[in-house]
Coordinates of C-alpha atoms in Angstrom, one line a residue:
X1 CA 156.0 224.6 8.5
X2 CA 153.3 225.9 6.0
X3 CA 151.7 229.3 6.8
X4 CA 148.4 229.3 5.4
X5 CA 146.2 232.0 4.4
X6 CA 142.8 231.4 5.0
X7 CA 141.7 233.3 1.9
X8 CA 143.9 231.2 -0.3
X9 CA 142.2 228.1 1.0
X10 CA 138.6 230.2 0.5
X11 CA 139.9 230.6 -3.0
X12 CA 140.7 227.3 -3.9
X13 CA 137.4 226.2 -2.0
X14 CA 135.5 227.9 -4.5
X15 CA 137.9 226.8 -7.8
X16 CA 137.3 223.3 -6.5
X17 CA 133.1 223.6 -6.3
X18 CA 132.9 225.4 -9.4
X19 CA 135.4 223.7 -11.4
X20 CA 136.2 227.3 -12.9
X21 CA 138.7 230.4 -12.4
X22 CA 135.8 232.6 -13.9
X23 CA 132.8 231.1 -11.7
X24 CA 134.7 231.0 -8.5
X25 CA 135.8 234.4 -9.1
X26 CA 131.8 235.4 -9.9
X27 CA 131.3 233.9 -6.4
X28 CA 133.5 235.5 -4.6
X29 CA 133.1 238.9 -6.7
X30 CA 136.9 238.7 -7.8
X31 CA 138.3 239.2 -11.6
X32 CA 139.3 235.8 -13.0
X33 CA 142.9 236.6 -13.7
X34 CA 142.5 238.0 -9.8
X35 CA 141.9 234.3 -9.0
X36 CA 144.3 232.7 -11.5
X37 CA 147.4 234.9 -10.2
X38 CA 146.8 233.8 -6.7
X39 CA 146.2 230.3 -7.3
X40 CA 149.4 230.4 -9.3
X41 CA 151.1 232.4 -6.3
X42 CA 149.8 229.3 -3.9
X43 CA 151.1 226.8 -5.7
X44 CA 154.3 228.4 -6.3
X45 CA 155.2 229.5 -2.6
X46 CA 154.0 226.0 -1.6
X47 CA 155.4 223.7 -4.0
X48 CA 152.7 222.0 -4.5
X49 CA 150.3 221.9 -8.1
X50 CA 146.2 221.9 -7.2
X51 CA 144.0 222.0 -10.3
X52 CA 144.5 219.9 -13.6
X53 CA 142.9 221.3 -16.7
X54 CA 140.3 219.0 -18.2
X55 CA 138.0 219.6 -21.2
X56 CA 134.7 219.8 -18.4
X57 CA 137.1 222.2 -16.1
X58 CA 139.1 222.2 -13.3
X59 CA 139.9 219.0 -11.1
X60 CA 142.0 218.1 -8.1
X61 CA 145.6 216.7 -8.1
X62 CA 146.3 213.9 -5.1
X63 CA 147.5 216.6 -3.5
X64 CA 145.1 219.7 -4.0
X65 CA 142.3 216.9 -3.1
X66 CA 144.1 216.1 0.4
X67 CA 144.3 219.9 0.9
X68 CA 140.8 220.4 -0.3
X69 CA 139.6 218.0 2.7
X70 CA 141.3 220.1 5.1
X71 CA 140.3 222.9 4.0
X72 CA 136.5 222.2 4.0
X73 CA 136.6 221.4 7.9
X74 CA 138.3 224.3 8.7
X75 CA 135.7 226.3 6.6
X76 CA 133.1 224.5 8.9
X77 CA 134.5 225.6 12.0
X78 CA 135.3 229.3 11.0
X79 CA 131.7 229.1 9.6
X80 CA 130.5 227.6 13.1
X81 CA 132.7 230.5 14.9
X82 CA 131.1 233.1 12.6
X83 CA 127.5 231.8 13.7
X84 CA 128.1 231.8 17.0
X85 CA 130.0 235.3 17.5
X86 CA 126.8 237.1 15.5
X87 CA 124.1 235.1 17.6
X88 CA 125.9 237.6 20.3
X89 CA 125.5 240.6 18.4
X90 CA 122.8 243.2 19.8
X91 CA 123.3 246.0 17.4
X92 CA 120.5 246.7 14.8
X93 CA 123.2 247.5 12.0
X94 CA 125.7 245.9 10.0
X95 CA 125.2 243.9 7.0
X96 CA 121.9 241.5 6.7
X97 CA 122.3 238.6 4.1
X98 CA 119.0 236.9 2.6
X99 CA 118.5 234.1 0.3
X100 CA 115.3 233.8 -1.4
X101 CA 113.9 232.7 -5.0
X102 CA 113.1 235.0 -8.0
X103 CA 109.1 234.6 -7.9
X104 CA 109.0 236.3 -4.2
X105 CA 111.6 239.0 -5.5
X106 CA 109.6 239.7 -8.3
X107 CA 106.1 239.7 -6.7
X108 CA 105.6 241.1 -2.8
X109 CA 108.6 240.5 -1.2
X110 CA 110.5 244.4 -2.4
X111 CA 107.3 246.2 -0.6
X112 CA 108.1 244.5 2.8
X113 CA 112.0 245.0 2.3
X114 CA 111.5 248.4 1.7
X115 CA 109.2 248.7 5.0
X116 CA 111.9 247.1 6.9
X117 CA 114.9 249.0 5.3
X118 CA 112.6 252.6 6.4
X119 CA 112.1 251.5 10.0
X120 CA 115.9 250.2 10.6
X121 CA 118.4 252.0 7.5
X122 CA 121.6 251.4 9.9
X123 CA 121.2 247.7 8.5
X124 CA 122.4 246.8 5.2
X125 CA 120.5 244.3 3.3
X126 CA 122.5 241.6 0.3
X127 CA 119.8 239.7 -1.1
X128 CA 121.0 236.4 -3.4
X129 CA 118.2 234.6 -5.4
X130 CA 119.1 231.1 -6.0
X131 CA 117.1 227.7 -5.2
X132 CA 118.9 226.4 -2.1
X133 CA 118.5 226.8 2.0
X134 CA 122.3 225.5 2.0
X135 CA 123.0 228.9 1.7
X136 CA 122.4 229.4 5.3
X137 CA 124.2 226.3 6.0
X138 CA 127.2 227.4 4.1
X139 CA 127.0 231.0 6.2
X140 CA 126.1 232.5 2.3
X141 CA 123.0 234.2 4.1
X142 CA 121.4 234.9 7.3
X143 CA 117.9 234.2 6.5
X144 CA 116.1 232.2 3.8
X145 CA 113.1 232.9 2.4
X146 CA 111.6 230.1 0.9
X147 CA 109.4 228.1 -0.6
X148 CA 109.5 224.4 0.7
X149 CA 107.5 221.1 2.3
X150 CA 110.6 220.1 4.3
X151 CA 113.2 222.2 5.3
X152 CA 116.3 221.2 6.9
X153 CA 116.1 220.2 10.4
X154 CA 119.2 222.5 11.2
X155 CA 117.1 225.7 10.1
X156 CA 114.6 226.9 12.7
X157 CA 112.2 229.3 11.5
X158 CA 108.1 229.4 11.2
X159 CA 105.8 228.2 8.4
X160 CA 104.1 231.4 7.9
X161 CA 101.7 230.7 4.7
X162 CA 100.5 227.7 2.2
X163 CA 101.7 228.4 -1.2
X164 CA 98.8 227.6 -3.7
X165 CA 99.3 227.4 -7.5
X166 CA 97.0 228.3 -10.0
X167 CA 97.0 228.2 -14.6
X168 CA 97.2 231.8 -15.4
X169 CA 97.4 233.5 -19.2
X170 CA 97.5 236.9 -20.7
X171 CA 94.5 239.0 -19.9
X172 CA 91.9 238.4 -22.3
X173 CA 92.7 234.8 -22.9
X174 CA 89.2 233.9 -22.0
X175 CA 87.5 236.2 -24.3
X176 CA 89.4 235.0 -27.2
X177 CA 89.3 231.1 -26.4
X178 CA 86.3 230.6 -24.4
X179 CA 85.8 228.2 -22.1
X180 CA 89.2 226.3 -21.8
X181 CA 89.9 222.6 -19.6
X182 CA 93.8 223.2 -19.2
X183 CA 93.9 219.6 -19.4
X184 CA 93.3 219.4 -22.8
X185 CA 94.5 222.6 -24.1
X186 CA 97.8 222.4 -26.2
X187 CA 99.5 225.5 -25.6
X188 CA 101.1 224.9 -22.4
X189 CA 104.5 226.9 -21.1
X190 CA 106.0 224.6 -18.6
X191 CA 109.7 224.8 -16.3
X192 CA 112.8 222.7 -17.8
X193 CA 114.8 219.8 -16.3
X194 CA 116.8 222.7 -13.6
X195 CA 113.1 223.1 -11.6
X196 CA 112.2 219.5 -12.4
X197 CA 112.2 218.5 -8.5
X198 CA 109.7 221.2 -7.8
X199 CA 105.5 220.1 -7.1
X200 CA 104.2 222.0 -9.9
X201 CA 107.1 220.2 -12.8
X202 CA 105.8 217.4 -11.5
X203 CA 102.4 217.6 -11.3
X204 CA 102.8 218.7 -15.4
X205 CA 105.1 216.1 -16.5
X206 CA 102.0 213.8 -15.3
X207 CA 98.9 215.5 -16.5
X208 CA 99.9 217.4 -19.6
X209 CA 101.2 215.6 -22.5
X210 CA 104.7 216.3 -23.9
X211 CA 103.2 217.4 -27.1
X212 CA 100.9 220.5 -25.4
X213 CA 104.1 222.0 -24.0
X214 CA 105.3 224.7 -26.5
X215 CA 107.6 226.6 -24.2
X216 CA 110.2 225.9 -20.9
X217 CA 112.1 227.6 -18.9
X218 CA 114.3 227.0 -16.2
X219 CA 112.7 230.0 -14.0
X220 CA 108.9 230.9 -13.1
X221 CA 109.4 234.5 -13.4
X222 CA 110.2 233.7 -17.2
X223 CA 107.2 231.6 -17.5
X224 CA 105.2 234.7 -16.1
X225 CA 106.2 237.1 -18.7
X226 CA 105.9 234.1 -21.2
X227 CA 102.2 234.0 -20.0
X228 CA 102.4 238.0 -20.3
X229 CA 103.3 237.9 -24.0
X230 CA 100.5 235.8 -25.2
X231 CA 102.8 232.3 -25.9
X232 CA 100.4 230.2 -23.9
X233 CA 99.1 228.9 -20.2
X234 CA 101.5 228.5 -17.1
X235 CA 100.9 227.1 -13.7
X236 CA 102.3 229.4 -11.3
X237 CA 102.7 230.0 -7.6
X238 CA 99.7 232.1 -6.7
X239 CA 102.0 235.1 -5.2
X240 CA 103.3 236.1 -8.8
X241 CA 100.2 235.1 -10.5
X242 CA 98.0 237.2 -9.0
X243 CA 100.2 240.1 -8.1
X244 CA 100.7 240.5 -11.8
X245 CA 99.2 243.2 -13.8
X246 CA 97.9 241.6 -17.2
X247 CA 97.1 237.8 -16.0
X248 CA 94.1 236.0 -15.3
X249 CA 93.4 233.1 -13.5
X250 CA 92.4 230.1 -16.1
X251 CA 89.8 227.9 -13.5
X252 CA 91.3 224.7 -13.5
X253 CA 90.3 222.5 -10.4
X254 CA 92.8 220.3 -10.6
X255 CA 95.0 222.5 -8.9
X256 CA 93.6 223.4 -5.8
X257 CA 95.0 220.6 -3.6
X258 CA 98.5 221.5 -4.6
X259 CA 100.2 223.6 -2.3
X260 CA 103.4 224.0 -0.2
X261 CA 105.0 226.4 2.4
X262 CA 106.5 229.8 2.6
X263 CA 109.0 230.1 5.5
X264 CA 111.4 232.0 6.8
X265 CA 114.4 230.2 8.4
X266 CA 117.9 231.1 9.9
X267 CA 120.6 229.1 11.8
X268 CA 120.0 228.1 15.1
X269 CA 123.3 229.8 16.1
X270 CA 121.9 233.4 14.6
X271 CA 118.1 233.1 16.5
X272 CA 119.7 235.8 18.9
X273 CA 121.2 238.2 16.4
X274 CA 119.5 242.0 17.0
X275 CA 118.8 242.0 13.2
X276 CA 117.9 238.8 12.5
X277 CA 115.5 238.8 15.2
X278 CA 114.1 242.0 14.1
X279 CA 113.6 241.1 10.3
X280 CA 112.3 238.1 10.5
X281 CA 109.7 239.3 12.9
X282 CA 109.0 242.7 10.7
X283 CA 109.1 240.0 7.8
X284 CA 106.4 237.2 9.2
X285 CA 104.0 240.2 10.0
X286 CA 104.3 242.0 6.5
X287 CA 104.3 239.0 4.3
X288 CA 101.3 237.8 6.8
X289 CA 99.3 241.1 6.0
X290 CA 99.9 241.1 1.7
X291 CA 99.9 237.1 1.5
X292 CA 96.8 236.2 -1.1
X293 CA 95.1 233.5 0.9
X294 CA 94.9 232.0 4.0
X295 CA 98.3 232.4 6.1
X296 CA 99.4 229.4 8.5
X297 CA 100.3 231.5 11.6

């Protein structure tokens, strides 16, 4: 009979999703060789060999695959417990995990943090930046914050704002260049193939030739400081745009019917959790009072 450690099976969750010793270890904030010993150990105590070393990484064995499969459910179902047990906690303290994406952390979403962290500093805020609500899925975070048209029917939360998007450029740009139509201009900075799902990549890809795109990225907050340092024109969320000393709106009409939502979303399991309720209620009213526009509420 196997004894099984439920952070060896975490561990080899993570090798198995990443398809590397050094990124699982990143994820779980581990050394590598932390993670290489104690996949070693596991295999050695059970017999058993998991991971085959391939040019593109780490794969599966038969048998680290059958594990794998068991391992994922239970992950669900301690992920399920874990939901469940906080949705009955009534403190306001512990540890408070948010996802979000880079443009809100980098425009008005550290003034509202701070507000909440003065008015409750018993709770202990992780903030990850990445570009998906499975994070909440996956019990990575407690609330998302996020930009979105559609968010997964599992989340409950509120549609608190319409994003709006708008071509920006380095203060000035107007003097020097005079009256500009975007649509012809050929100095374009635009996000790469890793944002290529989002409205605005798409919205370029079919109005602005290939050849007036001298600059992508594969984040908006790059494109901003891109747009700060004179390299050319970027569509950006108007949040970051305008909350950005040194850029000026370029009119551009084309634009104005392009918009999506801000939300902010948690598990249904969590809606009774002291601090989730209590941030994301601080949170809808702050973000509600510095939003540049219209709000949805």
């Amino acid at each position: 009979m196997h004894t099984w450690d439920w952070d060896d099976l975490r561990l080899i969750l993570a090798v198995a999703e990443h398809k590397s010793f050094a990124a699982a270890g990143r994820a779980l904030h581990l050394n590598h060789t932390t993670v290489l010993r104690r996949i070693n150990a596991f295999e050695k105590l059970h017999a058993i060999r998991l991971f085959d070393r391939l040019s593109t990484g780490y794969t599966m064995t038969d048998a680290g695959e059958e594990l794998l499969q068991t391992a994922q459910i239970m992950n669900i179902a301690v992920s399920e417990l874990s939901r469940k047990l906080e949705g009955k906690d009534l403190r306001l303290e512990g540890i408070l995990r948010i996802t979000t994406c880079d443009t809100l952390m980098a425009s008005i979403l550290p003034k509202a943090l701070g507000g909440f962290s003065e008015l409750h500093p018993e709770i202990s805020l992780e903030v990850t930046t990445g570009n998906f609500i499975s994070d909440l899925a996956q019990r990575h975070a407690d609330v998302a914050i996020r930009t979105s048209d559609s968010p997964p029917d599992t989340l409950i939360g509120r549609r608190i704002a319409d994003v709006r998007f708008a071509v920006y450029a380095a203060r000035g740009f107007s003097e020097r260049h005079g009256s500009v139509d975007p649509a012809h201009f050929n100095r374009w900075l635009a996000p790469d193939l890793a944002l290529g799902q989002m409205d605005i990549a798409k919205w370029l890809r079919a109005s602005v030739p290939a050849t007036s795109i001298v600059f992508k990225a594969d984040s908006l907050v790059t494109l901003r400081q891109a747009a700060l340092g004179g390299l050319g024109i970027a569509a950006l969320p108007c949040y970051l745009g305008d909350s950005t000393p040194g850029l000026e709106r370029v009119p551009f009409v084309e634009l104005n019917a392009l918009k999506t939502g801000l939300w902010v979303l948690t598990h249904q399991d969590l809606r009774h959790t002291a601090r989730v309720q209590a941030f994301t209620r601080f949170l809808n009213e702050a973000l509600q009072r510095s939003w540049p526009g219209p709000t949805t509420a």
